[in-house]
Structure formats: C-alpha cells, structure tokens
mmCIF file of N, CA and C in Angstrom:
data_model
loop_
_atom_site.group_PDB
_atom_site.id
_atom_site.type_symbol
_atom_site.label_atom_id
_atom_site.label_comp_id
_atom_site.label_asym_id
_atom_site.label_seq_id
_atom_site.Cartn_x
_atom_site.Cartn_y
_atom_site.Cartn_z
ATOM 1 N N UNK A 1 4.364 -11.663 4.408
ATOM 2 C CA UNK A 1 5.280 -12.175 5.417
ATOM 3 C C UNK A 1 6.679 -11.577 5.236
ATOM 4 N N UNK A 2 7.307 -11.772 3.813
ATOM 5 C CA UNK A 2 8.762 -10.596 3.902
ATOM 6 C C UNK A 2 8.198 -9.712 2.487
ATOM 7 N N UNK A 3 9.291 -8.903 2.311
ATOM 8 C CA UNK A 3 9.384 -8.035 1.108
ATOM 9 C C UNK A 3 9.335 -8.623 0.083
ATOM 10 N N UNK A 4 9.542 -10.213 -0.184
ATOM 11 C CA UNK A 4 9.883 -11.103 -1.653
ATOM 12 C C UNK A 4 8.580 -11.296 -1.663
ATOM 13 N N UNK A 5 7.798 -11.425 -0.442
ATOM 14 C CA UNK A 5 6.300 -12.214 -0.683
ATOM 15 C C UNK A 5 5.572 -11.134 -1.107
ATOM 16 N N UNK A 6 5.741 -9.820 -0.238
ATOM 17 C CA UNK A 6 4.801 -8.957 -1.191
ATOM 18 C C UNK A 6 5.324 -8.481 -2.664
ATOM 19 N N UNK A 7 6.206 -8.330 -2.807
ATOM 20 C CA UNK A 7 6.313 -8.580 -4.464
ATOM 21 C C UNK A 7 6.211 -9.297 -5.436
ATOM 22 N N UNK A 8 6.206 -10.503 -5.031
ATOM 23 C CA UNK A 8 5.673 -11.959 -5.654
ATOM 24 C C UNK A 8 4.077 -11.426 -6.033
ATOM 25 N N UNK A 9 3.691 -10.754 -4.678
ATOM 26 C CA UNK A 9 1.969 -10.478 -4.732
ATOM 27 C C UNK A 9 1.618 -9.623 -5.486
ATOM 28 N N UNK A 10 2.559 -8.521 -5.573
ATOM 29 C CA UNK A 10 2.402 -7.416 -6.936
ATOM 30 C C UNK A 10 2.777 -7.631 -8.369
ATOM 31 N N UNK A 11 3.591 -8.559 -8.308
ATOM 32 C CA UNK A 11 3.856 -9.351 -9.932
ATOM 33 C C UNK A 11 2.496 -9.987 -10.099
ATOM 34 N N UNK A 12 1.879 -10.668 -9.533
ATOM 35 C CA UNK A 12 0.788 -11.689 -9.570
ATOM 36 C C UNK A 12 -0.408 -11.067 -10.067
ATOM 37 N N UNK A 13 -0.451 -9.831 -9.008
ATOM 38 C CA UNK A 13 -1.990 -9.506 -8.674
ATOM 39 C C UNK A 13 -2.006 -8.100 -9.404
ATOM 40 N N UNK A 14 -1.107 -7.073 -9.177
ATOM 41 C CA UNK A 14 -1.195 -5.434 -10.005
ATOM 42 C C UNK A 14 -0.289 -5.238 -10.576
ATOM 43 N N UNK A 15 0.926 -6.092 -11.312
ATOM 44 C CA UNK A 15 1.605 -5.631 -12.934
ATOM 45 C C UNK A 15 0.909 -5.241 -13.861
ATOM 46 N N UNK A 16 0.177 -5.917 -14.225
ATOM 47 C CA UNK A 16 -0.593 -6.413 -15.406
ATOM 48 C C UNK A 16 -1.440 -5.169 -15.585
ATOM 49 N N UNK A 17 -1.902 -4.230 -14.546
ATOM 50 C CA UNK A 17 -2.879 -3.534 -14.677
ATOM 51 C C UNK A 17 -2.001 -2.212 -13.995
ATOM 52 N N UNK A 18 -0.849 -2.200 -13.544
ATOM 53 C CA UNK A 18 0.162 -1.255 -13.896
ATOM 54 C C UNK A 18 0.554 -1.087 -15.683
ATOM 55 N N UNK A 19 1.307 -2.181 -15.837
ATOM 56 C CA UNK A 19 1.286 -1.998 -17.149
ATOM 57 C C UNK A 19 0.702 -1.715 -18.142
ATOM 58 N N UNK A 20 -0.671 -2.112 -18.269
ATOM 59 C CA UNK A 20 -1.365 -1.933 -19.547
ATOM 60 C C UNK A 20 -2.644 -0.642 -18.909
ATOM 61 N N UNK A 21 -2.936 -0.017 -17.732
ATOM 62 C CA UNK A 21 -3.512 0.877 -17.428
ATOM 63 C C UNK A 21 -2.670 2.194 -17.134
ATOM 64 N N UNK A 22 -1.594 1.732 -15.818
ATOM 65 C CA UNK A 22 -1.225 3.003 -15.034
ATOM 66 C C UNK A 22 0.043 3.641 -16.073
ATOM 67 N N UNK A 23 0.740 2.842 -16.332
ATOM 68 C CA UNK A 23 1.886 2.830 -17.361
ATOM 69 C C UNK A 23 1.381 3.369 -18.685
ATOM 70 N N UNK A 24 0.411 2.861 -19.393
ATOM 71 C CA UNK A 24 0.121 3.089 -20.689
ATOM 72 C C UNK A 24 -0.570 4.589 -21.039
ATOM 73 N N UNK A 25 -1.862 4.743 -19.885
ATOM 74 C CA UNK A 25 -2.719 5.898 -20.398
ATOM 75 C C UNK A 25 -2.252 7.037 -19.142
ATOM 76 N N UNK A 26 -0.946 6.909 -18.254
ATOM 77 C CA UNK A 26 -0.789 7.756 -17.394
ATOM 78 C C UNK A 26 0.557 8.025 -18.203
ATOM 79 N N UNK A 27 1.318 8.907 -16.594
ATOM 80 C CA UNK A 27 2.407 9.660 -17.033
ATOM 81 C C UNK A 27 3.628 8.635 -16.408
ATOM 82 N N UNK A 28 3.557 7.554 -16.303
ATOM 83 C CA UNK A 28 4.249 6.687 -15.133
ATOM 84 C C UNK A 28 5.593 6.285 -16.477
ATOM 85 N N UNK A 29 6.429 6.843 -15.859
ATOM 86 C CA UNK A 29 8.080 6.634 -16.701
ATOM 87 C C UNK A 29 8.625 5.648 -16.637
ATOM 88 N N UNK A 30 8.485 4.363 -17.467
ATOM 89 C CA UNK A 30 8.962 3.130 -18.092
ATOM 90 C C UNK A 30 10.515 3.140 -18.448
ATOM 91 N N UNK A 31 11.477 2.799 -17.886
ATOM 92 C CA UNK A 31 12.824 2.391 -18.352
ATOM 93 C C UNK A 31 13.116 0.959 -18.782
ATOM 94 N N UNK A 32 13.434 1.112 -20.369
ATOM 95 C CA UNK A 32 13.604 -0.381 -20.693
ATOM 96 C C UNK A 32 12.839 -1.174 -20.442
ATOM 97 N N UNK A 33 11.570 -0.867 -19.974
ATOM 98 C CA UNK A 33 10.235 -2.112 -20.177
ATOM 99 C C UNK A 33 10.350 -2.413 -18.599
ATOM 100 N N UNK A 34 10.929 -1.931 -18.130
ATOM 101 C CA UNK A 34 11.031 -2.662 -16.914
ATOM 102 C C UNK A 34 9.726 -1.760 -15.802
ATOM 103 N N UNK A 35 8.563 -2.455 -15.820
ATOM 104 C CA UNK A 35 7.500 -2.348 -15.270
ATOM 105 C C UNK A 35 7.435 -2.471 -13.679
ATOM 106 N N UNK A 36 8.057 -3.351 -13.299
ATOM 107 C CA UNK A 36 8.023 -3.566 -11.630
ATOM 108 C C UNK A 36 9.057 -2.389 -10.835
ATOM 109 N N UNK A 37 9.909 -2.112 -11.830
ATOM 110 C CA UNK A 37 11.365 -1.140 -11.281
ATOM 111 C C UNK A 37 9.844 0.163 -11.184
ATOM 112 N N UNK A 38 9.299 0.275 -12.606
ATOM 113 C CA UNK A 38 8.793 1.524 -12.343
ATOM 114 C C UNK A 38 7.448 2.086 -11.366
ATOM 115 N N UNK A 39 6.718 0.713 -11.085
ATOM 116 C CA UNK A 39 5.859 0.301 -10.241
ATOM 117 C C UNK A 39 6.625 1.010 -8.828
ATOM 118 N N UNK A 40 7.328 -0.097 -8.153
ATOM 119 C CA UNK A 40 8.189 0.282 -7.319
ATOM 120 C C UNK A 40 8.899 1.497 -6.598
ATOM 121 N N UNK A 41 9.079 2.222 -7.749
ATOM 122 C CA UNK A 41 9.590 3.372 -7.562
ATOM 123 C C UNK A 41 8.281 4.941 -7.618
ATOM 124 N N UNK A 42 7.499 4.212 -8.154
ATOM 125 C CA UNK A 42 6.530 5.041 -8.410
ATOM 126 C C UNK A 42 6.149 5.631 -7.071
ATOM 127 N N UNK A 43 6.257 5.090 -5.720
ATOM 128 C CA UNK A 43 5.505 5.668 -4.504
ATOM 129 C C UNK A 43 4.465 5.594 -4.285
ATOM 130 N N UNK A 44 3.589 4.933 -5.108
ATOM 131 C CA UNK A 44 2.190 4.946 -4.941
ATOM 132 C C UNK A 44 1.720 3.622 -4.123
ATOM 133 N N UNK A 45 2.877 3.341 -3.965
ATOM 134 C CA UNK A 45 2.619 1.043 -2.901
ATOM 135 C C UNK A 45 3.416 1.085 -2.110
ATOM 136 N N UNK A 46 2.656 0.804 -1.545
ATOM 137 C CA UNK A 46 3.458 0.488 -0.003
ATOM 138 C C UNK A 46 3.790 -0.865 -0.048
ATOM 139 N N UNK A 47 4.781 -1.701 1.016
ATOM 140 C CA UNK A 47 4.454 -3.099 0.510
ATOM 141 C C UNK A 47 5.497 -3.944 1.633
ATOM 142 N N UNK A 48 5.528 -4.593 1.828
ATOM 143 C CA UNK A 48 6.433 -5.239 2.545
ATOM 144 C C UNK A 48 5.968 -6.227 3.704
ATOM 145 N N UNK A 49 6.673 -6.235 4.818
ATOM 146 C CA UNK A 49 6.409 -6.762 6.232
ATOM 147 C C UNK A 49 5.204 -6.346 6.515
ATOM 148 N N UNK A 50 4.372 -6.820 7.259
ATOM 149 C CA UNK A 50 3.936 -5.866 8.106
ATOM 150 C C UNK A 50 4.149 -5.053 9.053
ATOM 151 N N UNK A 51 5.731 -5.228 9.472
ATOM 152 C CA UNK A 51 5.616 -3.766 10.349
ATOM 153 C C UNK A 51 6.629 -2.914 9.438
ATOM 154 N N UNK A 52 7.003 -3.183 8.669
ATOM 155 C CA UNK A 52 7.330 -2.567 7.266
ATOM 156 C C UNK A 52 6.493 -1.399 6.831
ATOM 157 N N UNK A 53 5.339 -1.546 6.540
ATOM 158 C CA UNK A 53 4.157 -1.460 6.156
ATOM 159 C C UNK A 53 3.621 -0.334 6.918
ATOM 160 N N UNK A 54 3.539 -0.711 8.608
ATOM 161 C CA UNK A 54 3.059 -0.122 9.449
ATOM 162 C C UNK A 54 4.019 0.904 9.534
ATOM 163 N N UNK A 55 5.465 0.617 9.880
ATOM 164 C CA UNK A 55 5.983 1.299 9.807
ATOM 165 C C UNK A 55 6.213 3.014 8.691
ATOM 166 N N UNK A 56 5.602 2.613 7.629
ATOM 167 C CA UNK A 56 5.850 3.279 6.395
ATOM 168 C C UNK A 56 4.191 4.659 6.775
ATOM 169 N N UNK A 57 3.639 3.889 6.902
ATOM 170 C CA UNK A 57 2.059 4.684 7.003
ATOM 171 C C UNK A 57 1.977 5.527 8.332
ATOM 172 N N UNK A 58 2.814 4.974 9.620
ATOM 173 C CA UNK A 58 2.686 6.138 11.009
ATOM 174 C C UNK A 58 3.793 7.000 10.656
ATOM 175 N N UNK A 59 4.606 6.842 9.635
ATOM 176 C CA UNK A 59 5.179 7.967 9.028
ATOM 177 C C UNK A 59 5.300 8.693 8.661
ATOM 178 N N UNK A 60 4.048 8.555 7.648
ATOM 179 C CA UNK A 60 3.380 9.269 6.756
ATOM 180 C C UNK A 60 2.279 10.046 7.594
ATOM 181 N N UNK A 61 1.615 9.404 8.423
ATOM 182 C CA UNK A 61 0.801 10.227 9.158
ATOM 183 C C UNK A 61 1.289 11.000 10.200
ATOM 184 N N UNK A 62 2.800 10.832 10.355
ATOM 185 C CA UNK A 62 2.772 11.989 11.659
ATOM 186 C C UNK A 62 3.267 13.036 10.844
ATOM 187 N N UNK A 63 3.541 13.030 9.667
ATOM 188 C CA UNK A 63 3.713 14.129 9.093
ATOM 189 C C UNK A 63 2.875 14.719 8.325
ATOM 190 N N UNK A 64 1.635 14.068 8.207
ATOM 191 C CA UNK A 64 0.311 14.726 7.575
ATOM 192 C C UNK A 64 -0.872 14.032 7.915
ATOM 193 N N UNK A 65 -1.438 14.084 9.021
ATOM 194 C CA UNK A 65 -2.370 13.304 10.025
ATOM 195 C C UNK A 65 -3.723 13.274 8.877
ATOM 196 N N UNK A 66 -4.056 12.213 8.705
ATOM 197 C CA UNK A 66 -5.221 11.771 7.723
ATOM 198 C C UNK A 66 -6.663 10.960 8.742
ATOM 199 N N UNK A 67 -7.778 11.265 8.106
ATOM 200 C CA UNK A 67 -8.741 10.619 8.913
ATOM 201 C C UNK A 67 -8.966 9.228 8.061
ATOM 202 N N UNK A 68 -8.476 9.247 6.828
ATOM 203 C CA UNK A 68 -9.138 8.497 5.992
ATOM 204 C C UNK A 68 -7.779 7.484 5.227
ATOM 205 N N UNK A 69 -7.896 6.698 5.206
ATOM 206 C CA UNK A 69 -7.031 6.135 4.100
ATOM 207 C C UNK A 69 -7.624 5.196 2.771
ATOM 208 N N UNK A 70 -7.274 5.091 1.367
ATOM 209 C CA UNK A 70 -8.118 4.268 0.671
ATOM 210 C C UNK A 70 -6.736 3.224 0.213
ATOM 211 N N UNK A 71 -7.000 1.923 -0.027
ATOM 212 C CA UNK A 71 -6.793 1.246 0.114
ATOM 213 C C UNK A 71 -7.545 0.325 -1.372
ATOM 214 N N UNK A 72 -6.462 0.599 -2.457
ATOM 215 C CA UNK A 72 -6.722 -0.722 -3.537
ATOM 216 C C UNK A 72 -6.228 -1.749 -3.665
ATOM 217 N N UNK A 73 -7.261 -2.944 -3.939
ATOM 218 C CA UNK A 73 -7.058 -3.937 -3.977
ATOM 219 C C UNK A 73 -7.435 -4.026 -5.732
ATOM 220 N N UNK A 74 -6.991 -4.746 -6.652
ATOM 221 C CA UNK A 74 -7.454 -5.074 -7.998
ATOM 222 C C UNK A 74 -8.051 -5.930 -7.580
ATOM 223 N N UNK A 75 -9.038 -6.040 -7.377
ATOM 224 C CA UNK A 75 -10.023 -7.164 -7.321
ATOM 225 C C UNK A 75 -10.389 -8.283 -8.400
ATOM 226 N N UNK A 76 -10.404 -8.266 -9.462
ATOM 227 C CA UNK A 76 -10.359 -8.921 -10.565
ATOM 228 C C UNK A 76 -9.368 -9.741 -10.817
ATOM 229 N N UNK A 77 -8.309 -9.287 -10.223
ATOM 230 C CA UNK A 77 -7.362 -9.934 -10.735
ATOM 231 C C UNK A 77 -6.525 -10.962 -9.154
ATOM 232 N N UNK A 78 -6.877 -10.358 -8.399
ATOM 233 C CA UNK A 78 -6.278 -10.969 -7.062
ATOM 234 C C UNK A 78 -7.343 -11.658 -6.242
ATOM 235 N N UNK A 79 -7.246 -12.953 -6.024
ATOM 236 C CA UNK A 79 -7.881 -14.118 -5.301
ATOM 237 C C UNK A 79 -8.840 -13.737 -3.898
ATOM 238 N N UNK A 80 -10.417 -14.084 -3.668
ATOM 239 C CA UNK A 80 -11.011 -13.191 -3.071
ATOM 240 C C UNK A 80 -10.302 -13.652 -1.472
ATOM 241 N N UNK A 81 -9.588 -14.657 -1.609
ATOM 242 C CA UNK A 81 -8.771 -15.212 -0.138
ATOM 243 C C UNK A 81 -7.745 -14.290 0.609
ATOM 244 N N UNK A 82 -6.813 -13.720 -0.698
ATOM 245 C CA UNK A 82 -6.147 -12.663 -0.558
ATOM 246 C C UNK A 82 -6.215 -11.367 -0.560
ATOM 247 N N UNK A 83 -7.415 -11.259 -0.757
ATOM 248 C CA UNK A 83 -7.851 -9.563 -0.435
ATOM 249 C C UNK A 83 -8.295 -9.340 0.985
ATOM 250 N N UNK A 84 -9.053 -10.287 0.841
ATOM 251 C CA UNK A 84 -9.898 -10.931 2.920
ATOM 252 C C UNK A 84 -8.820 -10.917 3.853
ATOM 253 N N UNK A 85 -7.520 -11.313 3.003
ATOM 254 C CA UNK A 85 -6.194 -11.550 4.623
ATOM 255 C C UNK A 85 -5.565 -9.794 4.276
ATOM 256 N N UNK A 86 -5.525 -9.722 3.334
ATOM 257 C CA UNK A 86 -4.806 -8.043 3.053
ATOM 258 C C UNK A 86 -5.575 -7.029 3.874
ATOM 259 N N UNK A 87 -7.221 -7.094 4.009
ATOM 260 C CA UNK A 87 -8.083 -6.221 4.805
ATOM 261 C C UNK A 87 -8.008 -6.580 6.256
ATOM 262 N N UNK A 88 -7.915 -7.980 6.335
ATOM 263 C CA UNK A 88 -7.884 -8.317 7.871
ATOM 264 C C UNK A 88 -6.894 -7.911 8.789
ATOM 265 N N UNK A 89 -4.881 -8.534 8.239
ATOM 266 C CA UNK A 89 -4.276 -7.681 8.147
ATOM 267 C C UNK A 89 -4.053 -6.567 8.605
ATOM 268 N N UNK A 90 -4.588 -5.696 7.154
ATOM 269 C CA UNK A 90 -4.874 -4.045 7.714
ATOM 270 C C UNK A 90 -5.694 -3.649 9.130
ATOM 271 N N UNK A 91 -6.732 -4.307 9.120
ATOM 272 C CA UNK A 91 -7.798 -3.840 10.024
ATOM 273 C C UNK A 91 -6.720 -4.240 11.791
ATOM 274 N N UNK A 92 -6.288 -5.398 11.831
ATOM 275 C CA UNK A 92 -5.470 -5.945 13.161
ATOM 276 C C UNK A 92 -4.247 -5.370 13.313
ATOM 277 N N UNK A 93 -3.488 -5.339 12.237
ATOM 278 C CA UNK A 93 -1.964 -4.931 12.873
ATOM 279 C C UNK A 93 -1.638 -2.972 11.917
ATOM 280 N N UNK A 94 -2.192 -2.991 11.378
ATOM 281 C CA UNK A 94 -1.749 -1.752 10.787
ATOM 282 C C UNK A 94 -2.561 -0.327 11.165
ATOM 283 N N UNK A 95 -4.112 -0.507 11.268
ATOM 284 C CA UNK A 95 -5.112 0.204 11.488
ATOM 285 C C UNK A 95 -4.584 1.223 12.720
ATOM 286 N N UNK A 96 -4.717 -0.094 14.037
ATOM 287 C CA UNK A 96 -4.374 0.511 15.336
ATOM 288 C C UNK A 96 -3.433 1.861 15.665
ATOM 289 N N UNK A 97 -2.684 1.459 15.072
ATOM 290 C CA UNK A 97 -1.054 2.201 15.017
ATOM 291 C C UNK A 97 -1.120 3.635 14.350
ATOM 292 N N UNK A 98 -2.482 3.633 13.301
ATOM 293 C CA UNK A 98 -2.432 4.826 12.525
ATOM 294 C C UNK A 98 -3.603 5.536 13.631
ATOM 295 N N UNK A 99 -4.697 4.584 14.266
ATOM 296 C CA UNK A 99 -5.565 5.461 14.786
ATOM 297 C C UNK A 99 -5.238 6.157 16.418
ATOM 298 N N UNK A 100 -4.052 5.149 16.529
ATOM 299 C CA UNK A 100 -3.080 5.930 17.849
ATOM 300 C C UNK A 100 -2.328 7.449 17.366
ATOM 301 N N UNK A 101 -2.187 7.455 16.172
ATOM 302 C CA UNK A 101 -0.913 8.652 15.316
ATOM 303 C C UNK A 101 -1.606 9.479 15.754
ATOM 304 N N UNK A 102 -3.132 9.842 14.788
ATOM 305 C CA UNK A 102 -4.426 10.394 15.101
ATOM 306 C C UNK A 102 -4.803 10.917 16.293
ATOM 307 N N UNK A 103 -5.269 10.195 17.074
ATOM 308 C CA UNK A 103 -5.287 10.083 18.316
ATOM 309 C C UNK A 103 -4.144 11.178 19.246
ATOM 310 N N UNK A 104 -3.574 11.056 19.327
ATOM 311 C CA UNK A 104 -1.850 11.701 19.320
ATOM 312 C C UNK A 104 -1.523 12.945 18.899
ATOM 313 N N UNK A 105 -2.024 13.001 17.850
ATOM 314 C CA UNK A 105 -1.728 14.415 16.615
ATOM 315 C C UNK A 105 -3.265 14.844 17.713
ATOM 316 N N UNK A 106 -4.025 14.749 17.551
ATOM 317 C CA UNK A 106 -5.061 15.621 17.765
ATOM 318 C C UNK A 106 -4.815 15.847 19.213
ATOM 319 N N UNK A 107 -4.362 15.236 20.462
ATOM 320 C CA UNK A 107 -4.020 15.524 21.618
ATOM 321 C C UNK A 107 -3.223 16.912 21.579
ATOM 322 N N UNK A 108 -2.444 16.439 20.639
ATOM 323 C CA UNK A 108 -0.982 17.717 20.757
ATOM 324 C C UNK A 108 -1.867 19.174 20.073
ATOM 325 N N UNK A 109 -2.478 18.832 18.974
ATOM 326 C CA UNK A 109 -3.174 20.118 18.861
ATOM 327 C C UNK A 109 -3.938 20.641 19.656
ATOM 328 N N UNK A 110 -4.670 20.005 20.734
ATOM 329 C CA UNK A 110 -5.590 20.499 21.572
ATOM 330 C C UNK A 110 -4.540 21.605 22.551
ATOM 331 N N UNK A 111 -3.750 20.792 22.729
ATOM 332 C CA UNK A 111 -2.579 21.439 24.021
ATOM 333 C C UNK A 111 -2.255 22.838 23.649
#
C-alpha cells in the first residue's frame, strides 16, 4: 500500500535471507552491518506502491522490452496469504501495463 509497507515486508520476509545468503556467499557490499541500506541499494527489488512498482518495470521495459519476467518470492519465509496477494497484485495491476509496453515495442518495430 505505501513504500513503509513494502519495507516493513522486506524486513519481515527477505532480510534474513539477504543477509545470511545474498550478503554472505555473494559479492553484495555491507556498510556497517547495515543490511536493508545494502538490500535497497542493491537494485535487485523493486518495491513500493503499486504504481510505484508499475511505474519502475514499464521503465525498464521500454528500454529493454522483455517477454518474460521472474519474480521471487522467499517462500519459506513469507506467509502463503502474502505471496497469493503479491501474485494477484502482479497479475491485475502491474502485468497489464508491461504487456501493453510489449505490445507497443513490437508495433513500433514492425513499422
């Protein structure tokens, strides 16, 4: 719902497995322990509003048109209620918007 809620959701649900996976056995640069700064900054999460969100990904695709997107959820660690609204979510308000980009990009190449 805002930017505090999805970070509330990434403290909750993928610190823990930032920290002791992506952080530990990767190359992901830790300042002062501070795990969420480096999470955050890392680029690898998107996160926010949803049109935050949406916003961030028809961005990304009009500048490099993708057929595919993957999409992790830690499953283990995040509630099977909240993965179900994160996919649903995706599938209703975010999906559309990328398969219009698509849609769009491939028009203009035809031309």
């Amino acid at each position: 719902k805002t930017k505090d809620d999805a970070l509330d959701r990434i403290m909750k649900y993928d610190l823990d497995i930032w920290k002791n996976f992506y952080a530990a056995m990767g190359r992901r640069k830790v300042d002062n322990d501070d795990y969420l700064g480096s999470l955050v900054n890392s680029g690898l999460f998107l996160f926010g509003t949803v049109e935050e969100v949406r916003a961030q990904l028809v961005d990304q695709w009009r500048q490099f048109p993708a057929e595919y997107i993957t999409l992790i959820n830690h499953y283990a660690q995040t509630p099977a209620d909240v993965v179900i609204e994160t996919l649903d979510t995706f599938q209703r308000h975010i999906k559309p918007a990328l398969d219009e980009t698509i849609h769009n990009a491939n028009r203009a190449a035809a031309e």
